[in-house]
Amino acid sequence: EVQLFESGGDLVQPGGSVRLSCEAYGFTLNNFAMTWVRQAPGKGLEWVATIDSSGGSGTHYADSVKGRFTISRDGSKNMLYLYMNSLRVDDTAVYYCVRPRISNPHTRCFAPWGQGTLVIVSS
Amino acid sequence: DIQMTQSPSSVSASVGDRVTITCRASQDISSSLAWYQQRPGKAPHLLMYSASSLQGGVPSRFSGSGSGTDFTLTITSLQPEDLATYYCQQTSSFPLTFGGGTKVEIK
């Protein structure tokens, strides 16, 4: 069964850093472009970042996180990461790790989703 | 960036009713549209992709239509378990963008 499990969410002060992790089960993470999506409390969904499959080298970021967040993967561990620096109060959200429905570079709809991990940025 | 606008923001309907949700893109996205359901307290899950293709395991009372800029998600016979917020997402180009959501409530 294909599953994703996020971890690393925490209470962080503004300006701080945190690393989110996502462990993939049931598929080879390197074969898929992988994405982080976030949801602020009581709000809608916001795309954060995507890393191309290992055959490509591209990363894509929302303007709201560009220069502060870094998405990366470790294929040997089947893990996806999101390094979050210079955190702001408006980064407070549940962060979801998501995989495309199929392994196709142009497929950008997501199934499955992880359960999410909560990052709270507050002093 | 492609803006996605959903309407209505909320709808209340009775069990067995037909419910239609609309999503409009700010530019032509062909059929590059997905729909998600998010039940209270849960992660979203994929209902439809390529505007009108039903994801495996999703009940056939859900259907999607549209192309270009105007899309609809229809629930033909609302069930109690359909209480949720529904989101559209354009999959055409980065930055990927979601609609603001439509909350479906049961009368």
PDB file of C-alpha atoms in Angstrom:
ATOM      1  CA  GLU A   1       0.000   0.000   0.000  1.00  0.00           C
ATOM      2  CA  VAL A   2       1.255   3.451  -0.916  1.00  0.00           C
ATOM      3  CA  GLN A   3       1.619   5.626   2.190  1.00  0.00           C
ATOM      4  CA  LEU A   4       3.324   8.832   3.253  1.00  0.00           C
ATOM      5  CA  PHE A   5       4.214   9.782   6.814  1.00  0.00           C
ATOM      6  CA  GLU A   6       5.311  13.295   7.729  1.00  0.00           C
ATOM      7  CA  SER A   7       7.180  14.301  10.858  1.00  0.00           C
ATOM      8  CA  GLY A   8       9.153  17.213  12.264  1.00  0.00           C
ATOM      9  CA  GLY A   9       6.407  19.725  12.954  1.00  0.00           C
ATOM     10  CA  ASP A  10       7.079  21.893  15.989  1.00  0.00           C
ATOM     11  CA  LEU A  11       6.502  25.190  17.774  1.00  0.00           C
ATOM     12  CA  VAL A  12       9.144  27.579  16.446  1.00  0.00           C
ATOM     13  CA  GLN A  13       9.912  31.224  17.123  1.00  0.00           C
ATOM     14  CA  PRO A  14       9.725  33.733  14.270  1.00  0.00           C
ATOM     15  CA  GLY A  15      13.021  33.730  12.405  1.00  0.00           C
ATOM     16  CA  GLY A  16      13.694  30.131  13.416  1.00  0.00           C
ATOM     17  CA  SER A  17      14.182  26.984  11.384  1.00  0.00           C
ATOM     18  CA  VAL A  18      12.695  23.516  11.190  1.00  0.00           C
ATOM     19  CA  ARG A  19      13.135  20.459   8.998  1.00  0.00           C
ATOM     20  CA  LEU A  20      10.132  18.423   7.941  1.00  0.00           C
ATOM     21  CA  SER A  21      10.532  14.817   6.848  1.00  0.00           C
ATOM     22  CA  CYS A  22       8.283  12.546   4.835  1.00  0.00           C
ATOM     23  CA  GLU A  23       8.841   8.806   4.708  1.00  0.00           C
ATOM     24  CA  ALA A  24       7.424   6.990   1.707  1.00  0.00           C
ATOM     25  CA  TYR A  25       6.162   3.414   1.746  1.00  0.00           C
ATOM     26  CA  GLY A  26       5.019   1.196  -1.079  1.00  0.00           C
ATOM     27  CA  PHE A  27       6.784   2.996  -3.916  1.00  0.00           C
ATOM     28  CA  THR A  28      10.181   4.302  -4.948  1.00  0.00           C
ATOM     29  CA  LEU A  29      10.230   7.994  -4.144  1.00  0.00           C
ATOM     30  CA  ASN A  30      12.942   8.750  -6.737  1.00  0.00           C
ATOM     31  CA  ASN A  31      10.542   7.781  -9.536  1.00  0.00           C
ATOM     32  CA  PHE A  32       8.106  10.572  -8.688  1.00  0.00           C
ATOM     33  CA  ALA A  33       8.101  14.325  -8.532  1.00  0.00           C
ATOM     34  CA  MET A  34       7.197  15.080  -4.906  1.00  0.00           C
ATOM     35  CA  THR A  35       5.414  18.063  -3.430  1.00  0.00           C
ATOM     36  CA  TRP A  36       4.649  19.821  -0.169  1.00  0.00           C
ATOM     37  CA  VAL A  37       1.241  21.474   0.279  1.00  0.00           C
ATOM     38  CA  ARG A  38       0.237  23.446   3.371  1.00  0.00           C
ATOM     39  CA  GLN A  39      -2.970  24.500   5.042  1.00  0.00           C
ATOM     40  CA  ALA A  40      -3.114  27.302   7.568  1.00  0.00           C
ATOM     41  CA  PRO A  41      -5.613  26.782  10.422  1.00  0.00           C
ATOM     42  CA  GLY A  42      -9.149  27.146   9.094  1.00  0.00           C
ATOM     43  CA  LYS A  43      -7.888  28.095   5.632  1.00  0.00           C
ATOM     44  CA  GLY A  44      -7.547  26.511   2.201  1.00  0.00           C
ATOM     45  CA  LEU A  45      -4.777  24.574   0.514  1.00  0.00           C
ATOM     46  CA  GLU A  46      -1.569  26.225  -0.691  1.00  0.00           C
ATOM     47  CA  TRP A  47       1.083  24.602  -2.871  1.00  0.00           C
ATOM     48  CA  VAL A  48       4.543  25.133  -1.349  1.00  0.00           C
ATOM     49  CA  ALA A  49       7.223  23.322  -3.354  1.00  0.00           C
ATOM     50  CA  THR A  50       7.861  20.511  -5.823  1.00  0.00           C
ATOM     51  CA  ILE A  51      10.997  18.555  -6.620  1.00  0.00           C
ATOM     52  CA  ASP A  52      11.236  16.758  -9.951  1.00  0.00           C
ATOM     53  CA  SER A  53      11.792  13.023 -10.105  1.00  0.00           C
ATOM     54  CA  SER A  54      15.401  11.902  -9.885  1.00  0.00           C
ATOM     55  CA  GLY A  55      15.620  11.936 -13.672  1.00  0.00           C
ATOM     56  CA  GLY A  56      15.192  15.705 -13.569  1.00  0.00           C
ATOM     57  CA  SER A  57      16.914  18.257 -11.398  1.00  0.00           C
ATOM     58  CA  GLY A  58      14.341  20.937 -11.024  1.00  0.00           C
ATOM     59  CA  THR A  59      12.720  22.409  -7.984  1.00  0.00           C
ATOM     60  CA  HIS A  60       9.779  24.790  -7.936  1.00  0.00           C
ATOM     61  CA  TYR A  61       8.706  27.075  -5.113  1.00  0.00           C
ATOM     62  CA  ALA A  62       5.792  29.309  -4.260  1.00  0.00           C
ATOM     63  CA  ASP A  63       6.822  32.955  -4.185  1.00  0.00           C
ATOM     64  CA  SER A  64       5.813  33.079  -0.516  1.00  0.00           C
ATOM     65  CA  VAL A  65       8.587  30.615   0.446  1.00  0.00           C
ATOM     66  CA  LYS A  66      11.221  31.141  -2.264  1.00  0.00           C
ATOM     67  CA  GLY A  67      14.634  31.771  -0.773  1.00  0.00           C
ATOM     68  CA  ARG A  68      13.545  30.544   2.671  1.00  0.00           C
ATOM     69  CA  PHE A  69      12.459  26.927   2.090  1.00  0.00           C
ATOM     70  CA  THR A  70      14.385  24.122   0.403  1.00  0.00           C
ATOM     71  CA  ILE A  71      12.878  20.856  -0.810  1.00  0.00           C
ATOM     72  CA  SER A  72      15.140  17.840  -1.171  1.00  0.00           C
ATOM     73  CA  ARG A  73      15.080  14.046  -1.207  1.00  0.00           C
ATOM     74  CA  ASP A  74      17.236  11.137  -0.090  1.00  0.00           C
ATOM     75  CA  GLY A  75      16.507   8.263  -2.424  1.00  0.00           C
ATOM     76  CA  SER A  76      18.562   5.827  -0.385  1.00  0.00           C
ATOM     77  CA  LYS A  77      16.190   6.375   2.546  1.00  0.00           C
ATOM     78  CA  ASN A  78      13.044   6.945   0.451  1.00  0.00           C
ATOM     79  CA  MET A  79      12.632  10.248   2.265  1.00  0.00           C
ATOM     80  CA  LEU A  80      11.486  13.736   1.267  1.00  0.00           C
ATOM     81  CA  TYR A  81      12.463  16.818   3.237  1.00  0.00           C
ATOM     82  CA  LEU A  82      11.461  20.447   3.576  1.00  0.00           C
ATOM     83  CA  TYR A  83      14.010  22.740   5.182  1.00  0.00           C
ATOM     84  CA  MET A  84      12.238  25.831   6.455  1.00  0.00           C
ATOM     85  CA  ASN A  85      14.302  28.896   7.428  1.00  0.00           C
ATOM     86  CA  SER A  86      13.474  32.465   8.417  1.00  0.00           C
ATOM     87  CA  LEU A  87      10.065  31.301   9.543  1.00  0.00           C
ATOM     88  CA  ARG A  88       7.245  33.802   9.813  1.00  0.00           C
ATOM     89  CA  VAL A  89       3.983  33.720  11.731  1.00  0.00           C
ATOM     90  CA  ASP A  90       2.094  33.229   8.462  1.00  0.00           C
ATOM     91  CA  ASP A  91       4.007  29.984   7.825  1.00  0.00           C
ATOM     92  CA  THR A  92       1.911  28.416  10.582  1.00  0.00           C
ATOM     93  CA  ALA A  93       0.120  25.505   8.925  1.00  0.00           C
ATOM     94  CA  VAL A  94      -0.295  21.778   8.571  1.00  0.00           C
ATOM     95  CA  TYR A  95       2.245  20.644   5.984  1.00  0.00           C
ATOM     96  CA  TYR A  96       1.288  17.714   3.770  1.00  0.00           C
ATOM     97  CA  CYS A  97       3.639  15.549   1.754  1.00  0.00           C
ATOM     98  CA  VAL A  98       1.990  14.476  -1.505  1.00  0.00           C
ATOM     99  CA  ARG A  99       2.770  12.249  -4.462  1.00  0.00           C
ATOM    100  CA  PRO A 100       1.437  12.524  -8.005  1.00  0.00           C
ATOM    101  CA  ARG A 101      -1.269  10.081  -8.963  1.00  0.00           C
ATOM    102  CA  ILE A 102       1.077   8.437 -11.486  1.00  0.00           C
ATOM    103  CA  SER A 103       4.774   8.634 -12.280  1.00  0.00           C
ATOM    104  CA  ASN A 104       4.565  11.136 -15.106  1.00  0.00           C
ATOM    105  CA  PRO A 105       6.406  14.483 -15.075  1.00  0.00           C
ATOM    106  CA  HIS A 106       3.261  16.281 -16.224  1.00  0.00           C
ATOM    107  CA  THR A 107       0.948  14.713 -13.642  1.00  0.00           C
ATOM    108  CA  ARG A 108       0.408  17.273 -10.910  1.00  0.00           C
ATOM    109  CA  CYS A 109      -2.688  15.950  -9.148  1.00  0.00           C
ATOM    110  CA  PHE A 110      -1.984  14.258  -5.880  1.00  0.00           C
ATOM    111  CA  ALA A 111      -2.809  10.875  -4.411  1.00  0.00           C
ATOM    112  CA  PRO A 112      -2.019   9.865  -1.797  1.00  0.00           C
ATOM    113  CA  TRP A 113      -1.595  12.542   0.856  1.00  0.00           C
ATOM    114  CA  GLY A 114       0.160  12.090   4.159  1.00  0.00           C
ATOM    115  CA  GLN A 115      -1.592  12.843   7.436  1.00  0.00           C
ATOM    116  CA  GLY A 116       0.229  16.158   7.773  1.00  0.00           C
ATOM    117  CA  THR A 117       2.532  17.688  10.365  1.00  0.00           C
ATOM    118  CA  LEU A 118       1.797  20.944  12.182  1.00  0.00           C
ATOM    119  CA  VAL A 119       4.245  23.817  12.264  1.00  0.00           C
ATOM    120  CA  ILE A 120       3.396  26.690  14.603  1.00  0.00           C
ATOM    121  CA  VAL A 121       5.434  29.855  14.335  1.00  0.00           C
ATOM    122  CA  SER A 122       4.906  31.988  17.390  1.00  0.00           C
ATOM    123  CA  SER A 123       6.828  33.874  20.038  1.00  0.00           C
TER     124      SER A 123
ATOM    125  CA  ASP B   1      -0.195  32.921 -11.907  1.00  0.00           C
ATOM    126  CA  ILE B   2      -3.473  31.129 -12.637  1.00  0.00           C
ATOM    127  CA  GLN B   3      -6.202  32.101 -10.188  1.00  0.00           C
ATOM    128  CA  MET B   4      -8.869  29.533  -9.312  1.00  0.00           C
ATOM    129  CA  THR B   5     -12.261  30.782  -8.131  1.00  0.00           C
ATOM    130  CA  GLN B   6     -14.805  28.430  -6.612  1.00  0.00           C
ATOM    131  CA  SER B   7     -18.476  29.028  -6.014  1.00  0.00           C
ATOM    132  CA  PRO B   8     -20.415  28.849  -3.863  1.00  0.00           C
ATOM    133  CA  SER B   9     -18.205  29.073  -0.778  1.00  0.00           C
ATOM    134  CA  SER B  10     -20.734  26.935   1.071  1.00  0.00           C
ATOM    135  CA  VAL B  11     -23.857  24.976   0.274  1.00  0.00           C
ATOM    136  CA  SER B  12     -26.412  23.234   2.452  1.00  0.00           C
ATOM    137  CA  ALA B  13     -28.431  20.408   0.945  1.00  0.00           C
ATOM    138  CA  SER B  14     -30.488  17.415   1.972  1.00  0.00           C
ATOM    139  CA  VAL B  15     -29.560  13.772   1.618  1.00  0.00           C
ATOM    140  CA  GLY B  16     -30.423  12.698  -1.914  1.00  0.00           C
ATOM    141  CA  ASP B  17     -30.106  16.186  -3.397  1.00  0.00           C
ATOM    142  CA  ARG B  18     -27.992  17.042  -6.396  1.00  0.00           C
ATOM    143  CA  VAL B  19     -25.118  19.417  -5.554  1.00  0.00           C
ATOM    144  CA  THR B  20     -23.064  21.338  -8.108  1.00  0.00           C
ATOM    145  CA  ILE B  21     -19.827  23.191  -7.380  1.00  0.00           C
ATOM    146  CA  THR B  22     -18.221  25.511  -9.906  1.00  0.00           C
ATOM    147  CA  CYS B  23     -14.552  26.316 -10.427  1.00  0.00           C
ATOM    148  CA  ARG B  24     -13.297  29.006 -12.798  1.00  0.00           C
ATOM    149  CA  ALA B  25      -9.699  29.443 -13.942  1.00  0.00           C
ATOM    150  CA  SER B  26      -8.294  32.873 -14.799  1.00  0.00           C
ATOM    151  CA  GLN B  27      -6.913  31.483 -18.065  1.00  0.00           C
ATOM    152  CA  ASP B  28      -7.362  28.474 -20.311  1.00  0.00           C
ATOM    153  CA  ILE B  29      -6.100  25.316 -18.585  1.00  0.00           C
ATOM    154  CA  SER B  30      -7.611  22.829 -21.040  1.00  0.00           C
ATOM    155  CA  SER B  31      -8.664  19.846 -18.889  1.00  0.00           C
ATOM    156  CA  SER B  32      -5.840  20.203 -16.355  1.00  0.00           C
ATOM    157  CA  LEU B  33      -8.055  20.251 -13.302  1.00  0.00           C
ATOM    158  CA  ALA B  34      -8.359  18.084 -10.210  1.00  0.00           C
ATOM    159  CA  TRP B  35     -10.949  17.966  -7.440  1.00  0.00           C
ATOM    160  CA  TYR B  36     -10.304  16.994  -3.827  1.00  0.00           C
ATOM    161  CA  GLN B  37     -12.537  16.204  -0.871  1.00  0.00           C
ATOM    162  CA  GLN B  38     -11.428  17.084   2.649  1.00  0.00           C
ATOM    163  CA  ARG B  39     -13.546  15.695   5.455  1.00  0.00           C
ATOM    164  CA  PRO B  40     -13.356  17.480   8.820  1.00  0.00           C
ATOM    165  CA  GLY B  41     -10.057  16.832  10.551  1.00  0.00           C
ATOM    166  CA  LYS B  42      -8.692  14.728   7.714  1.00  0.00           C
ATOM    167  CA  ALA B  43      -6.224  15.151   4.893  1.00  0.00           C
ATOM    168  CA  PRO B  44      -7.626  15.889   1.435  1.00  0.00           C
ATOM    169  CA  HIS B  45      -8.043  13.060  -1.010  1.00  0.00           C
ATOM    170  CA  LEU B  46      -8.323  13.027  -4.778  1.00  0.00           C
ATOM    171  CA  LEU B  47     -11.776  12.673  -6.340  1.00  0.00           C
ATOM    172  CA  MET B  48     -11.328  13.626  -9.981  1.00  0.00           C
ATOM    173  CA  TYR B  49      -8.442  14.317 -12.339  1.00  0.00           C
ATOM    174  CA  SER B  50      -8.183  15.619 -15.883  1.00  0.00           C
ATOM    175  CA  ALA B  51     -11.468  17.415 -15.142  1.00  0.00           C
ATOM    176  CA  SER B  52     -13.719  14.402 -15.677  1.00  0.00           C
ATOM    177  CA  SER B  53     -11.851  11.208 -14.752  1.00  0.00           C
ATOM    178  CA  LEU B  54     -12.942   9.495 -11.557  1.00  0.00           C
ATOM    179  CA  GLN B  55     -10.134   8.443  -9.222  1.00  0.00           C
ATOM    180  CA  GLY B  56     -10.226   4.762  -8.289  1.00  0.00           C
ATOM    181  CA  GLY B  57     -12.406   3.959  -5.299  1.00  0.00           C
ATOM    182  CA  VAL B  58     -14.463   7.149  -5.553  1.00  0.00           C
ATOM    183  CA  PRO B  59     -18.229   6.588  -5.692  1.00  0.00           C
ATOM    184  CA  SER B  60     -19.875   7.072  -9.078  1.00  0.00           C
ATOM    185  CA  ARG B  61     -22.229   9.733  -7.679  1.00  0.00           C
ATOM    186  CA  PHE B  62     -19.308  12.117  -8.141  1.00  0.00           C
ATOM    187  CA  SER B  63     -18.699  13.478 -11.619  1.00  0.00           C
ATOM    188  CA  GLY B  64     -16.722  16.291 -13.164  1.00  0.00           C
ATOM    189  CA  SER B  65     -17.034  18.258 -16.356  1.00  0.00           C
ATOM    190  CA  GLY B  66     -15.665  21.271 -18.168  1.00  0.00           C
ATOM    191  CA  SER B  67     -12.628  22.446 -20.066  1.00  0.00           C
ATOM    192  CA  GLY B  68     -10.843  25.696 -20.756  1.00  0.00           C
ATOM    193  CA  THR B  69     -11.800  27.987 -17.886  1.00  0.00           C
ATOM    194  CA  ASP B  70     -15.087  26.646 -16.485  1.00  0.00           C
ATOM    195  CA  PHE B  71     -15.475  23.417 -14.558  1.00  0.00           C
ATOM    196  CA  THR B  72     -18.060  21.721 -12.368  1.00  0.00           C
ATOM    197  CA  LEU B  73     -18.112  18.994  -9.761  1.00  0.00           C
ATOM    198  CA  THR B  74     -21.482  17.322  -9.314  1.00  0.00           C
ATOM    199  CA  ILE B  75     -22.689  15.044  -6.559  1.00  0.00           C
ATOM    200  CA  THR B  76     -25.801  13.424  -7.998  1.00  0.00           C
ATOM    201  CA  SER B  77     -27.293  12.099  -4.750  1.00  0.00           C
ATOM    202  CA  LEU B  78     -25.798  13.659  -1.633  1.00  0.00           C
ATOM    203  CA  GLN B  79     -24.918  11.231   1.153  1.00  0.00           C
ATOM    204  CA  PRO B  80     -24.170  11.984   4.826  1.00  0.00           C
ATOM    205  CA  GLU B  81     -20.513  11.025   4.343  1.00  0.00           C
ATOM    206  CA  ASP B  82     -20.164  13.750   1.683  1.00  0.00           C
ATOM    207  CA  LEU B  83     -20.036  16.359   4.453  1.00  0.00           C
ATOM    208  CA  ALA B  84     -16.715  17.967   3.559  1.00  0.00           C
ATOM    209  CA  THR B  85     -14.931  20.857   1.925  1.00  0.00           C
ATOM    210  CA  TYR B  86     -14.184  20.454  -1.771  1.00  0.00           C
ATOM    211  CA  TYR B  87     -11.236  22.061  -3.555  1.00  0.00           C
ATOM    212  CA  CYS B  88     -10.338  22.392  -7.204  1.00  0.00           C
ATOM    213  CA  GLN B  89      -6.703  22.615  -8.319  1.00  0.00           C
ATOM    214  CA  GLN B  90      -5.189  23.562 -11.648  1.00  0.00           C
ATOM    215  CA  THR B  91      -2.471  21.115 -12.679  1.00  0.00           C
ATOM    216  CA  SER B  92      -1.476  22.984 -15.840  1.00  0.00           C
ATOM    217  CA  SER B  93       1.541  24.957 -14.697  1.00  0.00           C
ATOM    218  CA  PHE B  94       3.577  26.188 -11.757  1.00  0.00           C
ATOM    219  CA  PRO B  95       2.751  27.737  -9.412  1.00  0.00           C
ATOM    220  CA  LEU B  96       0.055  25.153  -8.799  1.00  0.00           C
ATOM    221  CA  THR B  97      -3.033  26.822  -7.390  1.00  0.00           C
ATOM    222  CA  PHE B  98      -6.151  25.742  -5.546  1.00  0.00           C
ATOM    223  CA  GLY B  99      -9.606  27.215  -5.354  1.00  0.00           C
ATOM    224  CA  GLY B 100     -10.736  28.646  -2.052  1.00  0.00           C
ATOM    225  CA  GLY B 101     -12.936  25.663  -1.231  1.00  0.00           C
ATOM    226  CA  THR B 102     -16.648  24.888  -1.047  1.00  0.00           C
ATOM    227  CA  LYS B 103     -18.047  23.625   2.226  1.00  0.00           C
ATOM    228  CA  VAL B 104     -20.893  21.144   1.771  1.00  0.00           C
ATOM    229  CA  GLU B 105     -23.231  20.813   4.717  1.00  0.00           C
ATOM    230  CA  ILE B 106     -26.103  18.406   5.231  1.00  0.00           C
ATOM    231  CA  LYS B 107     -29.480  19.891   6.142  1.00  0.00           C
TER     232      LYS B 107
END
